[in-house]
mmCIF file of C-alpha atoms in Angstrom:
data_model
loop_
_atom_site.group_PDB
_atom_site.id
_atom_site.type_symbol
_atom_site.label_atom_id
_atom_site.label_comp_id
_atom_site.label_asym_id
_atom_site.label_seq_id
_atom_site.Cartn_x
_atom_site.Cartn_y
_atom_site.Cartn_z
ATOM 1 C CA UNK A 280 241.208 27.133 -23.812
ATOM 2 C CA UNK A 281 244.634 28.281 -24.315
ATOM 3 C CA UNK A 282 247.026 27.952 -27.142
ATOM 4 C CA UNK A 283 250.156 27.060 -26.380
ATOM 5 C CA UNK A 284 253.322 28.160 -28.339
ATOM 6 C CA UNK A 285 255.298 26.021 -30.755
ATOM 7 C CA UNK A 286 257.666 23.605 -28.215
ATOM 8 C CA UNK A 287 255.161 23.832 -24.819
ATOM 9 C CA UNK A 288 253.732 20.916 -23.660
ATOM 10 C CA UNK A 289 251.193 20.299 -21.131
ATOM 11 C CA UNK A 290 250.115 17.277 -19.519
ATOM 12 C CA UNK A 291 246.393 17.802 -19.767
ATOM 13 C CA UNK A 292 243.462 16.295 -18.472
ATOM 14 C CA UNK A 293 244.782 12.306 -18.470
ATOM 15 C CA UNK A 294 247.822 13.461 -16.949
ATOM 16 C CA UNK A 295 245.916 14.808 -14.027
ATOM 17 C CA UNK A 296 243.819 11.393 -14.211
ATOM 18 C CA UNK A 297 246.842 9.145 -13.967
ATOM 19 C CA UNK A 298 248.316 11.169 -10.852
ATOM 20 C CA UNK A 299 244.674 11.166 -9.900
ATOM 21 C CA UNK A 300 244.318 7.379 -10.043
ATOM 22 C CA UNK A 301 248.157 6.593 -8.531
ATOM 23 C CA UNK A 302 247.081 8.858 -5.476
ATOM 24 C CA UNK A 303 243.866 6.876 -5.009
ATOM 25 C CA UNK A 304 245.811 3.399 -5.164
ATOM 26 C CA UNK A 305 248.205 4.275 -3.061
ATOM 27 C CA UNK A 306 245.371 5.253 -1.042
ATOM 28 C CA UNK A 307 243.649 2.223 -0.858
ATOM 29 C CA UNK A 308 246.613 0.320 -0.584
ATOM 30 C CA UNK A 309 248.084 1.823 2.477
ATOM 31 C CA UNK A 310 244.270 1.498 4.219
ATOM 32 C CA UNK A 311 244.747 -2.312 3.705
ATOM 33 C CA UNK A 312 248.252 -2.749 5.076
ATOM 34 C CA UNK A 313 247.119 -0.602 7.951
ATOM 35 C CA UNK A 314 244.373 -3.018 8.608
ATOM 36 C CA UNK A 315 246.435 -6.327 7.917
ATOM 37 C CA UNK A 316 248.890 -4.831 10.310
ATOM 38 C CA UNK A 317 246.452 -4.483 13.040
ATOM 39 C CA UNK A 318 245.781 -8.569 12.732
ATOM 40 C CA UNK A 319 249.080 -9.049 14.134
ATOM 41 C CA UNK A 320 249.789 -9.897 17.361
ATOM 42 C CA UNK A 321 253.476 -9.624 18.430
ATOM 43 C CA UNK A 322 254.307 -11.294 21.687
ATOM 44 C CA UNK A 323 256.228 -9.288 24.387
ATOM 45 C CA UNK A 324 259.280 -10.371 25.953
ATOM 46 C CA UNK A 325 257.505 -12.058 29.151
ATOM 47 C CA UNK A 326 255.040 -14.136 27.112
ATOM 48 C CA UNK A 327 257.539 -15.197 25.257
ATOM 49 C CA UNK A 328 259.181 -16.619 27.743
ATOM 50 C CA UNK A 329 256.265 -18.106 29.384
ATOM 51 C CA UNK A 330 255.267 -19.805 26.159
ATOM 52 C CA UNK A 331 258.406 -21.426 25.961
ATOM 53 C CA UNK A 332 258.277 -22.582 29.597
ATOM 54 C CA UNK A 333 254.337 -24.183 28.976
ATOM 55 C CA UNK A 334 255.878 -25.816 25.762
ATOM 56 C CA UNK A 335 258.366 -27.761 27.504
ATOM 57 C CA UNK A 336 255.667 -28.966 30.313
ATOM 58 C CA UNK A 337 253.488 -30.026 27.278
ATOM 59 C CA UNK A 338 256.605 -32.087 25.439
ATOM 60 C CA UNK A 339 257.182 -33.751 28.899
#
């Protein structure tokens, strides 16, 4: 182990676990958006138009 001098400071071993734990949240988190992101389904311009045709055939 090494001594440090008067005034040094180190951020030790639960320094390293709190960047530790951040980078595995951050981790985890961005796994989950990926996957929520993949859920949605974004219409392209034609359907979108279509829709809004079959919509107003429906209402009639």
């Amino acid at each position: 182990m090494t001594v440090l001098a008067a005034g040094e400071v180190s951020p030790g071993l639960l320094g390293f676990l709190v960047v530790a734990f951040l980078g595995l949240a951050l981790y985890i988190l961005i796994k989950s958006m990926n996957k929520q992101m993949s859920k949605i389904q974004v219409p392209r311009e034609g359907e979108e138009a279509d829709e809004a045709k079959t919509d107003e055939k429906a209402k009639k």
